């Protein structure tokens, strides 16, 4: 009896953490939110009135702001984002002693981030006028501007972390840390003139909805049959708890 109880506890700790909301409602709201971001982008894509804010913020020209902008560009640029995503997947897998949870968490972030490229292509908003930015920090960026890929990544990562920890005592700490990190990256990207304010705001919203949708769908797929158990059997032995290895 005691052995069965221990096995039940261990299995529960390895399970994909559930959503705090009902699945169907979550999917519907997230899809609506993502479509809303796309429509918003199509509306603001030809509006250059926001350039004044970029010019004003860029006018600070303080050394610490330059470092801030450079950090925001590097910390979640494509190479670092990939490295962070892989590390996060490994950490999540170790935390829950589940290869499925680790892969699923990393995949939720990756899908959210990569899917923002489709929004960029559909909206095709040009970057802020580089000639209007008087204090240049870093190289010119010429791909589409809406939404910010950097901010989408950090928003999606923060969202998945919060969802994983939602039933734990660390959830509000995760919300505060994720919100702060997202704000830091967003301000840095606007300061260097790489994005309009609406680009980074849309990225925060899109990252949240896309990551929540991916998290919900992946969790539902892992609950079908014994898919998660099959994946977990491949889990590297050094990461297994003693009871899950027996």
mmCIF file of C-alpha atoms in Angstrom, residues 46-135:
data_model
loop_
_atom_site.group_PDB
_atom_site.id
_atom_site.type_symbol
_atom_site.label_atom_id
_atom_site.label_comp_id
_atom_site.label_asym_id
_atom_site.label_seq_id
_atom_site.Cartn_x
_atom_site.Cartn_y
_atom_site.Cartn_z
ATOM 1 C CA UNK A 46 0.934 52.532 -41.986
ATOM 2 C CA UNK A 47 0.818 54.777 -38.932
ATOM 3 C CA UNK A 48 4.103 56.602 -38.319
ATOM 4 C CA UNK A 49 2.823 58.867 -35.563
ATOM 5 C CA UNK A 50 4.524 56.654 -32.985
ATOM 6 C CA UNK A 51 7.936 57.607 -34.333
ATOM 7 C CA UNK A 52 7.901 60.655 -32.079
ATOM 8 C CA UNK A 53 8.036 58.407 -28.999
ATOM 9 C CA UNK A 54 11.020 56.519 -30.401
ATOM 10 C CA UNK A 55 12.831 59.788 -31.094
ATOM 11 C CA UNK A 56 12.025 61.092 -27.600
ATOM 12 C CA UNK A 57 13.202 57.936 -25.820
ATOM 13 C CA UNK A 58 16.277 57.602 -28.022
ATOM 14 C CA UNK A 59 17.123 61.207 -27.188
ATOM 15 C CA UNK A 60 18.073 60.185 -23.649
ATOM 16 C CA UNK A 61 21.482 59.128 -25.020
ATOM 17 C CA UNK A 62 22.676 57.935 -21.616
ATOM 18 C CA UNK A 63 25.447 55.329 -21.365
ATOM 19 C CA UNK A 64 23.303 53.065 -19.191
ATOM 20 C CA UNK A 65 20.493 53.284 -21.757
ATOM 21 C CA UNK A 66 22.921 52.328 -24.513
ATOM 22 C CA UNK A 67 23.959 49.290 -22.468
ATOM 23 C CA UNK A 68 20.274 48.546 -21.845
ATOM 24 C CA UNK A 69 19.489 48.631 -25.553
ATOM 25 C CA UNK A 70 22.482 46.476 -26.450
ATOM 26 C CA UNK A 71 21.577 43.983 -23.730
ATOM 27 C CA UNK A 72 17.969 43.740 -24.971
ATOM 28 C CA UNK A 73 19.160 43.078 -28.524
ATOM 29 C CA UNK A 74 21.686 40.422 -27.482
ATOM 30 C CA UNK A 75 19.958 38.697 -24.559
ATOM 31 C CA UNK A 76 17.074 37.311 -26.611
ATOM 32 C CA UNK A 77 18.419 37.631 -30.146
ATOM 33 C CA UNK A 78 18.074 34.474 -32.235
ATOM 34 C CA UNK A 79 21.267 32.683 -31.055
ATOM 35 C CA UNK A 80 20.666 33.404 -27.380
ATOM 36 C CA UNK A 81 16.926 32.683 -27.655
ATOM 37 C CA UNK A 82 17.683 29.221 -29.008
ATOM 38 C CA UNK A 83 20.198 28.577 -26.234
ATOM 39 C CA UNK A 84 17.784 29.831 -23.575
ATOM 40 C CA UNK A 85 14.960 27.735 -25.024
ATOM 41 C CA UNK A 86 17.051 24.554 -24.944
ATOM 42 C CA UNK A 87 18.245 25.280 -21.407
ATOM 43 C CA UNK A 88 14.682 25.992 -20.300
ATOM 44 C CA UNK A 89 13.413 22.721 -21.777
ATOM 45 C CA UNK A 90 16.148 20.833 -19.957
ATOM 46 C CA UNK A 91 15.412 22.591 -16.673
ATOM 47 C CA UNK A 92 11.669 21.945 -16.977
ATOM 48 C CA UNK A 93 12.336 18.289 -17.757
ATOM 49 C CA UNK A 94 14.617 17.977 -14.737
ATOM 50 C CA UNK A 95 12.192 19.851 -12.463
ATOM 51 C CA UNK A 96 9.300 17.522 -13.311
ATOM 52 C CA UNK A 97 11.456 14.426 -13.913
ATOM 53 C CA UNK A 98 9.699 14.164 -17.273
ATOM 54 C CA UNK A 99 11.161 14.334 -20.753
ATOM 55 C CA UNK A 100 7.653 15.007 -22.094
ATOM 56 C CA UNK A 101 7.192 18.051 -19.868
ATOM 57 C CA UNK A 102 10.614 19.402 -20.813
ATOM 58 C CA UNK A 103 10.110 18.939 -24.530
ATOM 59 C CA UNK A 104 6.548 20.233 -24.352
ATOM 60 C CA UNK A 105 7.518 23.374 -22.453
ATOM 61 C CA UNK A 106 10.350 24.144 -24.857
ATOM 62 C CA UNK A 107 8.123 23.466 -27.854
ATOM 63 C CA UNK A 108 5.406 25.798 -26.533
ATOM 64 C CA UNK A 109 7.913 28.657 -26.357
ATOM 65 C CA UNK A 110 9.443 27.837 -29.746
ATOM 66 C CA UNK A 111 6.109 27.638 -31.567
ATOM 67 C CA UNK A 112 4.963 30.936 -30.082
ATOM 68 C CA UNK A 113 8.184 32.688 -31.058
ATOM 69 C CA UNK A 114 8.449 31.220 -34.548
ATOM 70 C CA UNK A 115 4.775 31.814 -35.354
ATOM 71 C CA UNK A 116 5.284 35.543 -34.824
ATOM 72 C CA UNK A 117 7.297 35.487 -38.057
ATOM 73 C CA UNK A 118 4.041 34.736 -39.888
ATOM 74 C CA UNK A 119 2.418 37.807 -38.341
ATOM 75 C CA UNK A 120 5.466 39.855 -39.361
ATOM 76 C CA UNK A 121 5.126 38.642 -42.950
ATOM 77 C CA UNK A 122 1.392 39.325 -43.131
ATOM 78 C CA UNK A 123 1.578 42.803 -41.586
ATOM 79 C CA UNK A 124 4.884 43.743 -43.285
ATOM 80 C CA UNK A 125 5.328 46.916 -41.272
ATOM 81 C CA UNK A 126 8.610 48.740 -42.021
ATOM 82 C CA UNK A 127 10.979 49.513 -39.171
ATOM 83 C CA UNK A 128 11.009 53.062 -37.758
ATOM 84 C CA UNK A 129 12.791 55.549 -40.007
ATOM 85 C CA UNK A 130 16.482 55.011 -39.200
ATOM 86 C CA UNK A 131 17.408 58.474 -40.438
ATOM 87 C CA UNK A 132 15.085 60.031 -37.858
ATOM 88 C CA UNK A 133 16.860 58.239 -35.015
ATOM 89 C CA UNK A 134 19.710 60.566 -34.062
ATOM 90 C CA UNK A 135 21.547 58.289 -31.633
#
